[in-house]
Amino acid sequence: MSGAALGIEVVFVFFLALFLLHRFGDFKKQHRLVLVATLLAWCLCFLIVFIIPLDVSTTIYNRCIARNAVTPATINVSQFTTTTRAAIVNISVESSSPQKCYKPWSYIPKGIMPIFWRVVYWTSQFLTWILLPFMQSYARSGGFSITGKIKTALIENAIYYGTYLLIFGALLIYVAVNPNLHLEWYQLQTIGIAAANTWGLFLLVLLLGYGLVEIPRSHWNGAKKGYLLMKTYFKAAKLMTEKADAEENLEDVMEEVRKVNECIKYNHPLRKCVDTILRKCPAEYQEKMGRNMDDYEDFEEKNINYPSEKTLVKLHKQVNYAVQRHNRTQVQWRMLLEQAFHLEDVAKNETSASRQFVHTFPPQEPESWITRHIYTPTVEWYWECLLRPWCSRILAVALALFSAVVVWSECTFFSTHPVLSLFAVFIQQAERTYNYIYIEVACFFTIFFLSICVYSTVFRIRVFNYYYFASHHQTDAYSLLFSGMLFCRLTPPLCLNFLGLTHMDGSISHQNTEQTAYTSIMGSLKVLPLIADVFYIYYPMLVVILCIATYFSLGTRCLNLLGFQQFMGDNDMTSDLTDEGKELIRREKRKRQRHEDGETRRREWKERYASNREDSSRNRNVNSEPKEPTYTEMTTSRSSKYTRSNNRTERDRIELLQDAEPLDFNADTFTDDPLDSESGRYQPAGRYLSMSKSNSRIFDDV
C-alpha cells in the first residue's frame, strides 16, 4: 500500500507540473531541453511538498516503536546531560507501559526515504546552481550553432560560477589554516546545505509575507465586480503602452534585418546566418523582404561595410526578444479584452429580470453538450451574479484565518514548553491517538498552503521584461528556467520551516527522538550554532512586518511615488489611467460590433442570393418552354432590379460612413453606452496618458 501511495503521488505531481508547463510554456516552439529541465525542476519541488506528509506519519510510527523498545535497564543515565537525562527518564516512564503502535496505511520501510530524499535534494541542487543557470544563457544566446551558444553561455556564467568558487575556496583556506577547526567531509557538506538553505529562507520569508495577505485579499476583491472592472481598465491602459512599445521595437528591429538582408547576397559566407534570422521574423515581414530582395547581383569584394558574425549574433538575439515580446502583448491584449467584455456583461446582467445571462458577443466556439444541457444561461446567471461573489468571500475568510494561524505559528514555533504553535498542537494531539489520516491531511494542507503563498508570488512577480510569467503559452525560455531555479532554492527551506512549525525538527523541539528522513539528510546544524539557534528561529518573525506592509500596500505606494504606475483606488493617476482604459475597451468593443454587423450582412446577402438562385433554377425546371419576354417587361424588371440593389447598396454605404466617423479625442465627456442610437457620433475621451513614456513595466503585480 505504501508503494502504491508513493507511486500515485509521483504520477500526480508529474501531470500537475506538465499542466502548468503547458499553460505557461509553448511545446511547439520552445527548445526541448528547456522544457525538460523546467519540468524536472518543477516535478522535484512539487514532489518534496507532496511526500513530506508521508515522511511525517512514518516518523511518528517509528517513534512509537522506539519508545516501546527502550527500557530503563538498557540506558546509563549518568553519562548524559541534564536535558537529555530528563528526556530519557520520560521515555523510560512511558516505556514502562508500552502502547500498541498502529502501522499507518502509507508506511514506507526504513532505508527507502533517506535514499529518496538524497536523490531528490541533490538533483534539485545540481539543477539550480549549475545546469539551469547555464541553460538560461544558452536559451537567450543569439548564436547560430550549438558550439557558439555553449561558448556564449560559458562566458556569461564565468563570473557567476567564479564568485561561488572564490567564496568556497576562501572558506576552505580558513578552515585549513585555523588550528581550532577540524571539520570532516560530513561537516563541510552540512555547512554547504546550511548556506543554501539560509539564502533560500531569506527569500522565502519575503515571498511568504506577501502571499499570506495578498491571496486572501485577491479573493475578497474578486467578489467586487466594480473593483475588478476598474482594475481591468487600468491594466488595459498600461498594456496598450507596452503593446505600442513592442510594436515600435519590432519595427526598428525589422528595419535592421531588412538592411542586413539587402546587404548580404545569396552567395555571401554569412548568408546562412541571415536566412536563420529571417525564419524567426513574422510572416508578413518575410514576404516584404522576399519581394524586395534582388539576388541577381553576385557577391563581390566591394567597398561595403558588411556586418560581422558578432553583429549578426546580436541581431539574432534582438529578433528573438522582439518577436516574443510582440506576440506576448498581442495575446495578452486579446485575453484582457475578453475579460473586460465578460465583466461588463456581468455588470449588465445583474439587473436582468429574466435571470438569463446574455453575452454581448456570442462565443465563437460551437456549444458543447455541457453548455446546452447543464451550464445553461439561467445557471450561468445564478453562478456569475449570485453564487460566485459569495463563494469568493467565504474562501477569502477561510484563507485569512489560515494566514493568521501561519503568522502566529511563525512567531511562536520556537516555544516548546508550553507548545504555542497551533500546527504543533494539532500534530501532537493526533499523534497520541495515532490518527495517521488526520496527520497526513493536516500536514498536506499546511505545507500546500505555504507553497501556494510562495509559488504564486513567484508566478506574479515581474522585473521589467527580464523575468516575466505570462499565461497562454507566452512565457519565454529564460523565465521558465528562472522559475525552476527559484523553486529548487525555495522548496528545501520551505520544508524545513514546515517541520519547525510542527516541531518535527529536533533542532527546534530539542527532543532526543527519531528525526524525519528529510531532516537527517540535512545534517546537524549544531556545526553552525549562529544559524541554527538565531537565524532559523528569529528571522521568520519578520513575516509579521511584511504582512503589515503588504496589508497597507506600502510597496505599491512607494512604487507610485517613484513613478511606477500601480493600481490604487485613491490615486489621481490611477483614475486617469482607468478612464483611458475604459475608453480603449469601448473603442475595441465598437470595432468588434462593426465587424459582427458586417459579418451578419454578408451572411444575409449570401442567403438571399442563394435563395434567388434556387428559385430561378426551380422556375427554369418547371417551365421547360420559356416564353420570350417583351421589351416592356424586360425594361421594367431590369429597372426595378437595379433600383432595389442600388438602394440597398446606398444604405450600406451610409451605414459604413456613419461607423467610420472620425473620433473626437478632445471631448470632455462620453456616454455610458457607446452604441446609443441617440448619440450622433462617438465621443471618446482625450489624449491617452498611458501612451507617454513611463517606468510602468517593473513589478506590475507586486
XYZ file of C-alpha atoms in Angstrom:
702
model
C 0.000 0.000 0.000
C 2.864 2.375 0.793
C 4.422 1.798 -2.612
C 1.070 2.476 -4.270
C 0.634 5.750 -2.367
C 4.139 6.873 -3.302
C 3.609 5.907 -6.947
C 0.249 7.688 -7.163
C 1.738 10.885 -5.776
C 4.665 10.745 -8.205
C 2.294 10.350 -11.171
C 0.004 13.119 -9.903
C 2.924 15.501 -9.402
C 4.212 14.787 -12.903
C 0.897 15.614 -14.568
C 0.441 18.695 -12.376
C 3.835 20.055 -13.434
C 3.103 19.125 -17.060
C -0.217 21.005 -16.951
C 1.396 24.164 -15.547
C 4.219 23.975 -18.066
C 1.712 23.624 -20.910
C -0.199 26.650 -19.637
C 2.827 28.947 -19.463
C 5.263 27.413 -21.955
C 4.981 26.581 -25.641
C 5.640 22.937 -26.503
C 5.757 23.611 -30.249
C 8.251 26.474 -30.390
C 10.491 26.233 -27.329
C 13.560 24.028 -27.142
C 13.031 20.513 -25.828
C 15.919 20.742 -23.359
C 14.409 23.887 -21.830
C 11.045 22.176 -21.389
C 12.585 19.011 -19.934
C 14.811 20.907 -17.478
C 11.923 23.110 -16.300
C 9.593 20.119 -15.982
C 12.187 18.200 -13.973
C 12.786 21.134 -11.607
C 9.069 21.658 -11.021
C 8.449 17.934 -10.507
C 11.191 17.645 -7.894
C 9.921 20.660 -5.954
C 6.280 19.566 -6.042
C 7.339 16.037 -5.112
C 9.048 17.264 -1.948
C 5.867 19.075 -0.917
C 3.643 16.047 -1.515
C 5.916 13.410 0.070
C 6.667 15.287 3.311
C 3.332 14.221 4.960
C 4.186 10.551 4.332
C 7.590 11.104 5.928
C 5.934 12.671 8.995
C 3.465 9.781 9.523
C 6.224 7.211 9.046
C 8.440 9.027 11.581
C 5.639 9.095 14.170
C 5.199 5.329 13.825
C 8.951 4.762 14.144
C 8.979 6.877 17.324
C 6.277 4.676 18.815
C 8.315 1.566 18.026
C 11.427 3.171 19.549
C 9.584 4.109 22.765
C 8.351 0.554 23.227
C 11.836 -0.841 22.597
C 13.595 1.371 25.193
C 13.798 0.068 28.800
C 15.402 1.732 31.867
C 17.898 -1.094 32.329
C 19.468 -0.626 28.936
C 20.409 3.037 29.442
C 23.233 4.511 31.552
C 21.623 7.813 32.564
C 24.689 9.277 34.290
C 26.616 9.793 31.073
C 24.095 12.252 29.595
C 23.381 15.922 30.245
C 20.530 17.157 32.393
C 18.171 17.840 29.467
C 18.903 14.513 27.799
C 18.626 12.700 31.145
C 15.149 14.173 31.722
C 14.052 13.167 28.230
C 15.345 9.616 28.763
C 13.537 9.376 32.090
C 10.316 10.456 30.437
C 10.803 7.879 27.713
C 11.559 5.247 30.330
C 8.396 6.073 32.247
C 6.342 5.842 29.080
C 8.042 2.599 28.090
C 7.094 1.002 31.401
C 3.604 0.674 29.997
C 4.167 0.010 26.281
C 1.461 1.193 23.930
C 0.230 -0.574 20.869
C 1.621 1.052 17.732
C -0.710 1.137 14.756
C 1.017 0.960 11.433
C -0.025 3.742 9.017
C -1.567 2.806 5.710
C 1.175 4.744 3.868
C 4.111 3.397 5.880
C 7.394 3.420 3.972
C 10.047 0.934 5.188
C 13.288 2.188 6.661
C 16.095 2.891 4.244
C 13.877 3.965 1.356
C 13.061 7.543 2.364
C 16.675 8.658 3.087
C 17.780 7.428 -0.338
C 14.760 9.032 -1.972
C 15.330 12.395 -0.290
C 19.062 12.318 -1.023
C 18.447 11.769 -4.750
C 15.718 14.418 -4.946
C 17.618 17.034 -2.933
C 20.980 16.774 -4.664
C 19.374 16.596 -8.099
C 17.470 19.815 -7.409
C 20.646 21.482 -6.116
C 22.545 20.444 -9.238
C 19.771 21.934 -11.358
C 19.509 25.250 -9.528
C 23.209 26.001 -9.092
C 24.816 24.519 -12.208
C 22.566 23.321 -15.032
C 19.703 25.849 -15.102
C 21.920 28.991 -14.998
C 23.923 27.558 -17.888
C 20.761 26.746 -19.854
C 19.436 30.266 -19.251
C 22.381 31.781 -21.062
C 22.200 29.069 -23.724
C 18.495 29.727 -24.439
C 18.944 33.507 -24.521
C 22.024 33.388 -26.735
C 21.775 34.529 -30.346
C 24.357 32.083 -31.678
C 23.729 30.183 -34.893
C 25.289 26.881 -33.801
C 25.356 24.720 -30.691
C 29.056 25.399 -30.224
C 28.528 29.144 -30.397
C 25.687 29.041 -27.870
C 27.713 26.913 -25.460
C 30.659 29.299 -25.749
C 28.423 32.285 -25.032
C 26.831 30.524 -22.060
C 30.220 29.646 -20.564
C 31.468 33.215 -20.879
C 28.320 34.682 -19.308
C 28.405 32.218 -16.403
C 32.139 32.526 -15.748
C 31.593 35.398 -13.288
C 28.612 33.607 -11.734
C 30.492 30.366 -11.101
C 33.746 32.126 -10.285
C 32.134 34.052 -7.424
C 30.898 30.875 -5.749
C 34.227 29.118 -6.260
C 36.060 32.091 -4.765
C 33.877 32.117 -1.647
C 34.101 28.347 -1.223
C 37.889 28.400 -1.673
C 38.268 31.162 0.895
C 36.255 29.137 3.413
C 38.375 26.045 2.769
C 41.577 28.011 3.276
C 40.200 29.465 6.527
C 39.315 26.006 7.818
C 42.707 24.581 6.837
C 44.690 27.401 8.479
C 42.676 27.707 11.709
C 44.015 25.098 14.192
C 40.844 25.194 16.296
C 38.665 23.916 13.460
C 38.828 20.286 12.427
C 35.986 19.774 10.012
C 35.300 16.491 8.319
C 33.612 15.945 4.970
C 30.219 15.431 6.615
C 30.517 18.755 8.425
C 31.589 20.563 5.240
C 28.548 19.094 3.493
C 26.320 20.358 6.312
C 27.848 23.841 6.020
C 27.102 23.899 2.280
C 23.495 22.776 2.829
C 23.028 25.343 5.608
C 24.387 28.128 3.391
C 21.994 27.226 0.563
C 19.032 26.963 2.945
C 19.905 30.280 4.585
C 19.810 32.039 1.215
C 16.505 30.324 0.413
C 14.977 31.184 3.797
C 15.902 34.837 3.343
C 13.914 34.977 0.089
C 11.197 32.644 1.409
C 10.091 34.993 4.186
C 9.809 37.900 1.735
C 7.589 35.964 -0.660
C 5.591 34.332 2.141
C 4.792 37.660 3.812
C 3.346 38.952 0.550
C 1.343 35.830 -0.287
C -0.234 35.434 3.156
C -2.012 38.779 2.741
C -2.429 39.147 -1.000
C -4.048 35.761 -1.710
C -6.994 36.230 0.714
C -7.356 39.872 -0.335
C -7.414 38.987 -4.049
C -10.280 36.536 -3.462
C -12.160 39.095 -1.372
C -11.765 41.732 -4.086
C -12.816 39.109 -6.626
C -16.347 39.395 -5.239
C -16.410 43.115 -6.116
C -17.345 43.348 -9.766
C -16.816 47.104 -9.884
C -13.331 46.770 -8.416
C -12.378 44.071 -10.916
C -13.715 46.120 -13.812
C -11.794 49.238 -12.767
C -8.606 47.205 -12.359
C -9.133 45.677 -15.796
C -9.456 49.158 -17.310
C -6.241 50.151 -15.534
C -4.457 47.098 -16.928
C -5.748 47.895 -20.408
C -4.199 51.364 -20.313
C -0.836 50.010 -19.173
C -0.912 47.089 -21.589
C -1.637 49.419 -24.504
C 1.574 51.278 -23.646
C 3.540 48.052 -23.619
C 1.837 46.883 -26.799
C 2.746 50.081 -28.639
C 6.291 49.824 -27.292
C 6.598 46.243 -28.511
C 5.301 47.118 -31.979
C 7.704 50.032 -32.276
C 10.609 47.882 -31.117
C 9.681 45.187 -33.623
C 9.545 47.727 -36.451
C 13.011 49.009 -35.571
C 14.489 45.520 -35.410
C 12.830 44.521 -38.697
C 14.333 47.601 -40.326
C 17.780 46.433 -39.234
C 17.041 42.963 -40.594
C 15.941 44.470 -43.918
C 19.199 46.388 -44.266
C 21.249 43.304 -43.498
C 19.154 41.245 -45.900
C 19.731 43.692 -48.744
C 23.433 43.991 -47.961
C 24.348 40.303 -47.759
C 23.595 38.478 -51.028
C 22.836 34.831 -51.619
C 26.478 33.768 -52.140
C 27.918 35.632 -49.149
C 29.539 33.400 -46.470
C 27.177 34.778 -43.803
C 24.031 34.287 -45.882
C 23.030 31.206 -43.851
C 23.003 33.298 -40.698
C 20.765 35.873 -42.372
C 18.378 33.128 -43.501
C 18.204 31.861 -39.925
C 17.276 35.339 -38.735
C 14.635 35.687 -41.452
C 12.961 32.464 -40.387
C 12.448 33.964 -36.913
C 10.696 37.051 -38.314
C 6.887 37.273 -38.619
C 5.370 36.026 -41.877
C 4.311 39.465 -43.156
C 7.853 40.823 -42.786
C 9.304 37.773 -44.516
C 7.053 38.382 -47.511
C 8.065 42.049 -47.756
C 11.761 41.245 -47.555
C 11.384 38.431 -50.053
C 9.720 40.709 -52.618
C 12.307 43.456 -52.234
C 15.303 41.158 -52.421
C 17.399 41.124 -55.609
C 19.616 38.046 -55.795
C 20.751 38.535 -59.351
C 23.684 40.614 -58.205
C 26.544 38.337 -57.145
C 28.626 38.908 -54.054
C 31.928 40.566 -54.801
C 34.583 42.205 -52.665
C 33.432 45.804 -52.815
C 33.907 48.769 -50.572
C 30.860 47.879 -48.492
C 30.872 47.578 -44.735
C 29.427 44.106 -44.318
C 28.237 43.203 -40.825
C 30.374 40.765 -38.881
C 29.192 37.477 -37.420
C 29.197 39.021 -33.945
C 26.819 41.722 -35.183
C 24.504 39.091 -36.670
C 24.521 37.163 -33.369
C 23.446 40.313 -31.552
C 20.768 40.981 -34.181
C 19.513 37.398 -33.890
C 19.124 37.840 -30.140
C 17.248 41.103 -30.657
C 14.887 39.480 -33.161
C 14.058 36.631 -30.794
C 13.328 39.071 -27.986
C 11.285 41.487 -30.113
C 9.139 38.765 -31.705
C 8.496 37.068 -28.362
C 7.514 40.341 -26.722
C 5.267 41.360 -29.633
C 3.428 38.034 -29.676
C 3.012 38.116 -25.909
C 1.464 41.580 -25.859
C -0.895 40.688 -28.709
C -2.170 37.590 -26.920
C -2.445 39.410 -23.596
C -4.415 42.199 -25.222
C -6.925 39.748 -26.691
C -7.300 37.951 -23.345
C -7.734 41.250 -21.497
C -10.436 42.324 -23.936
C -12.334 39.089 -23.352
C -12.050 39.582 -19.592
C -13.278 43.180 -19.813
C -16.219 42.239 -22.038
C -17.176 39.453 -19.636
C -17.070 41.731 -16.588
C -19.178 44.321 -18.400
C -21.683 41.609 -19.287
C -21.853 40.557 -15.630
C -22.498 44.156 -14.566
C -25.314 44.462 -17.098
C -26.908 41.100 -16.283
C -27.040 41.733 -12.522
C -30.213 43.803 -13.037
C -31.755 41.393 -15.527
C -35.387 40.493 -14.743
C -35.349 37.325 -16.857
C -32.394 35.897 -14.888
C -30.721 34.591 -18.009
C -27.149 35.516 -18.801
C -26.882 37.372 -22.121
C -23.492 37.853 -23.788
C -22.738 40.952 -25.822
C -20.685 38.845 -28.209
C -21.712 35.200 -28.613
C -18.885 32.698 -28.131
C -17.097 31.774 -31.326
C -16.688 28.122 -30.369
C -19.647 25.802 -31.008
C -21.755 24.988 -27.972
C -20.765 21.812 -26.168
C -23.065 19.290 -24.514
C -22.383 20.831 -21.092
C -23.311 24.314 -22.317
C -26.564 23.118 -23.862
C -27.811 20.916 -21.006
C -26.016 21.837 -17.761
C -24.420 25.275 -17.900
C -27.454 26.966 -19.419
C -27.938 30.769 -19.485
C -30.048 30.533 -16.328
C -27.412 28.529 -14.458
C -24.723 30.893 -15.707
C -26.699 33.903 -14.400
C -27.087 32.410 -10.924
C -23.395 31.481 -10.795
C -21.931 34.732 -12.117
C -24.340 37.160 -10.452
C -25.235 35.467 -7.157
C -23.161 32.439 -6.125
C -19.688 33.318 -7.306
C -19.291 36.516 -5.214
C -20.372 34.702 -2.054
C -18.045 31.775 -2.767
C -15.164 34.216 -3.202
C -15.952 35.895 0.125
C -16.207 32.589 2.012
C -12.930 31.386 0.503
C -11.261 34.696 1.357
C -12.351 34.449 5.009
C -11.088 30.856 5.265
C -7.735 31.784 3.725
C -7.423 34.809 6.011
C -7.935 32.622 9.091
C -5.341 30.161 7.808
C -2.917 33.033 7.202
C -3.434 34.251 10.763
C -2.631 30.758 12.088
C 0.539 30.668 9.986
C 1.693 34.086 11.228
C 1.043 33.101 14.862
C 2.913 29.814 14.455
C 5.856 31.508 12.731
C 6.266 33.781 15.752
C 5.892 31.075 18.427
C 7.177 27.805 16.948
C 10.429 28.005 18.980
C 8.459 27.670 22.266
C 8.328 24.007 23.307
C 7.138 24.422 26.928
C 4.330 25.324 26.510
C 3.700 24.468 22.872
C 2.294 27.629 21.260
C 2.494 26.712 17.583
C -1.025 25.642 16.577
C 0.270 23.268 13.909
C 2.436 21.507 16.501
C -0.555 21.237 18.855
C -2.697 19.628 16.160
C 0.003 17.124 15.178
C 0.796 16.156 18.778
C -2.882 15.610 19.585
C -3.244 13.345 16.568
C -0.002 11.545 17.470
C -1.445 10.463 20.836
C -4.344 8.694 19.099
C -2.274 7.538 16.089
C -4.737 9.096 13.673
C -2.440 8.944 10.665
C -5.079 10.037 8.172
C -5.624 13.258 10.109
C -1.855 13.765 10.452
C -1.230 13.424 6.716
C -4.206 15.576 5.742
C -3.229 18.323 8.219
C 0.401 18.251 7.088
C -0.600 18.290 3.435
C -2.937 21.278 3.709
C -0.427 23.190 5.812
C 2.536 22.789 3.507
C 0.306 23.111 0.439
C -0.969 26.496 1.637
C 2.583 27.659 2.371
C 3.635 26.521 -1.105
C 0.743 28.352 -2.759
C 1.657 31.572 -0.946
C 5.284 31.305 -2.057
C 4.915 29.875 -5.570
C 2.048 32.168 -6.601
C 4.227 35.150 -5.747
C 6.966 33.711 -7.962
C 4.465 33.481 -10.827
C 3.154 37.012 -10.309
C 6.353 38.960 -9.736
C 7.794 40.833 -12.683
C 11.038 42.752 -13.141
C 10.892 44.760 -16.389
C 10.918 42.167 -19.186
C 13.886 40.365 -17.651
C 11.658 37.979 -15.707
C 8.021 37.826 -16.758
C 5.499 34.998 -16.421
C 2.593 35.104 -18.876
C -0.106 32.504 -19.379
C -1.483 31.174 -22.688
C 1.950 29.812 -23.742
C 3.607 33.257 -23.746
C 6.391 32.749 -21.170
C 9.867 32.770 -22.674
C 12.503 30.129 -22.010
C 14.574 32.394 -19.758
C 11.667 32.998 -17.353
C 10.743 29.297 -17.284
C 14.273 28.316 -16.319
C 14.479 31.140 -13.791
C 11.300 29.896 -12.100
C 12.795 26.405 -11.916
C 15.855 27.848 -10.185
C 13.725 29.722 -7.648
C 11.574 26.673 -6.909
C 14.615 24.489 -6.271
C 16.114 27.096 -3.934
C 12.893 27.844 -2.031
C 11.491 24.336 -1.516
C 14.128 22.898 0.928
C 13.928 25.832 3.388
C 10.138 25.801 3.000
C 10.022 22.157 4.117
C 12.424 22.806 6.997
C 10.260 25.721 8.093
C 7.185 23.477 7.980
C 8.912 20.805 10.088
C 9.844 23.530 12.572
C 6.222 24.725 12.766
C 5.078 21.178 13.590
C 8.033 20.503 15.985
C 9.146 17.556 13.870
C 12.652 19.049 13.639
C 14.894 18.046 16.558
C 16.860 21.305 16.430
C 13.605 23.147 17.223
C 11.878 20.777 19.642
C 15.154 19.873 21.474
C 13.911 16.310 21.991
C 16.008 13.190 21.793
C 13.659 11.435 19.385
C 13.926 9.981 15.931
C 14.112 12.622 13.214
C 12.358 12.595 9.887
C 14.246 11.204 6.934
C 14.229 14.657 5.326
C 15.876 16.249 8.374
C 18.514 13.511 8.508
C 19.921 14.336 5.068
C 20.290 17.994 6.066
C 22.744 17.083 8.801
C 23.071 18.529 12.273
C 23.028 22.323 12.247
C 24.945 22.382 15.550
C 28.051 22.822 13.390
C 26.802 26.383 12.782
C 25.151 27.467 16.079
C 24.682 31.053 14.872
C 22.436 29.879 12.042
C 20.705 27.086 13.958
C 19.955 28.967 17.179
C 19.477 32.532 15.916
C 18.726 32.918 12.210
C 16.440 29.881 11.712
C 14.390 30.774 14.813
C 14.106 34.561 14.885
C 14.293 35.535 11.217
C 10.833 34.043 10.306
C 9.286 36.519 12.775
C 9.871 39.226 10.174
C 6.888 37.795 8.306
C 4.689 39.910 10.622
C 6.287 43.154 9.416
C 5.996 42.069 5.787
C 2.329 41.153 6.231
C 1.583 44.573 7.736
C 3.431 46.315 4.898
C 1.508 44.278 2.320
C -1.838 44.956 4.014
C -1.320 48.726 3.858
C 0.192 48.485 0.330
C 3.387 50.246 1.372
C 5.337 48.755 -1.520
C 2.714 49.882 -4.038
C 2.686 53.389 -2.614
C 6.474 53.612 -2.756
C 6.499 52.480 -6.382
C 3.865 55.098 -7.232
C 5.994 57.805 -5.631
C 8.948 56.646 -7.737
C 6.897 56.891 -10.933
C 5.969 53.234 -11.412
C 2.229 53.245 -12.024
C 0.345 50.847 -9.750
C -3.379 50.348 -9.233
C -4.611 52.324 -6.214
C -8.207 53.403 -5.752
C -7.435 56.747 -4.095
C -4.867 57.989 -6.587
C -5.384 60.602 -9.320
C -3.068 58.865 -11.764
C -4.941 55.613 -11.221
C -8.240 57.358 -12.005
C -6.839 58.892 -15.183
C -5.462 55.587 -16.415
C -8.715 53.844 -15.508
C -10.685 56.322 -17.632
C -8.293 55.854 -20.530
C -8.507 52.092 -20.265
C -12.293 52.336 -20.199
C -12.272 54.307 -23.429
C -9.858 51.845 -25.030
C -12.180 48.966 -24.162
C -15.155 50.881 -25.592
C -13.326 51.568 -28.821
C -12.402 47.903 -29.197
C -15.999 46.980 -28.417
C -17.299 49.268 -31.155
C -14.757 47.844 -33.565
C -15.847 44.301 -32.818
C -19.527 45.194 -33.124
C -18.922 46.757 -36.529
C -17.147 43.585 -37.538
C -20.047 41.474 -36.266
C -22.546 43.642 -38.154
C -20.515 43.308 -41.315
C -20.411 39.536 -40.978
C -24.164 39.469 -40.392
C -24.826 41.491 -43.550
C -22.564 39.231 -45.576
C -24.450 36.154 -44.365
C -27.764 37.804 -45.222
C -26.580 38.636 -48.724
C -25.320 35.113 -49.259
C -28.567 33.577 -48.024
C -30.639 35.965 -50.170
C -28.689 35.312 -53.357
C -28.620 31.588 -52.642
C -32.439 31.551 -52.310
C -32.783 33.610 -55.506
C -30.619 31.120 -57.388
C -32.679 28.227 -56.087
C -35.934 29.934 -57.116
C -34.625 30.732 -60.580
C -33.338 27.203 -61.108
C -36.678 25.807 -59.901
C -38.580 28.083 -62.331
C -36.387 27.017 -65.212
C -37.055 23.379 -64.426
C -40.847 23.933 -64.222
C -41.129 25.976 -67.436
C -39.480 23.719 -69.953
C -40.524 26.055 -72.795
C -39.696 29.528 -71.623
C -41.716 32.389 -73.027
C -39.736 35.197 -74.559
C -40.431 38.399 -72.600
C -41.419 41.583 -74.321
C -39.272 44.660 -74.401
C -41.512 46.459 -71.905
C -41.303 43.624 -69.369
C -37.529 43.424 -69.708
C -37.170 47.141 -69.189
C -39.472 47.176 -66.164
C -37.824 44.189 -64.439
C -34.323 45.472 -65.109
C -35.099 48.923 -63.740
C -36.817 47.566 -60.632
C -33.996 45.108 -60.000
C -31.245 47.640 -60.202
C -33.250 50.190 -58.266
C -33.547 47.817 -55.304
C -29.905 46.873 -55.470
C -28.787 50.471 -55.669
C -30.994 51.452 -52.755
C -29.599 48.606 -50.630
C -26.047 49.466 -51.622
C -26.649 53.112 -50.804
C -27.999 52.239 -47.373
C -24.949 50.046 -46.627
C -22.648 52.825 -47.756
C -24.405 55.331 -45.476
C -24.113 52.948 -42.502
C -20.431 52.369 -43.108
C -19.803 56.099 -43.417
C -21.603 56.685 -40.151
C -19.495 53.993 -38.429
C -16.308 55.447 -39.826
C -16.881 58.943 -38.467
C -13.693 60.459 -37.013
C -13.265 60.186 -33.261
C -13.263 63.407 -31.265
C -10.243 62.970 -28.990
C -10.736 66.438 -27.481
C -14.144 65.712 -26.000
C -14.532 66.098 -22.260
C -17.297 63.555 -21.668
C -18.618 60.427 -23.248
C -21.837 58.481 -22.933
C -22.108 55.335 -20.846
C -23.477 53.342 -23.736
C -21.079 53.591 -26.681
C -23.733 52.245 -29.048
C -26.568 54.582 -28.034
C -28.574 55.439 -31.137
C -29.394 58.902 -29.849
C -25.781 59.988 -29.747
C -24.985 61.207 -33.220
C -21.322 60.354 -33.099
C -18.868 58.788 -30.671
C -17.250 60.989 -28.103
C -14.176 59.296 -26.655
C -12.006 60.895 -24.031
C -8.887 62.959 -24.615
C -5.271 62.043 -25.203
C -4.109 58.787 -23.600
C -1.731 59.310 -20.695
C -0.766 55.653 -20.918
C 0.916 56.256 -24.282
C 3.510 58.528 -22.669
C 6.866 57.239 -21.571
C 6.657 55.669 -18.149
C 8.534 53.249 -15.954
C 5.473 51.051 -15.572
C 6.938 47.755 -16.606
C 8.579 46.826 -13.318
C 6.783 44.951 -10.551
C 3.418 45.223 -12.345
C 1.708 42.818 -9.974
C 3.893 43.026 -6.859
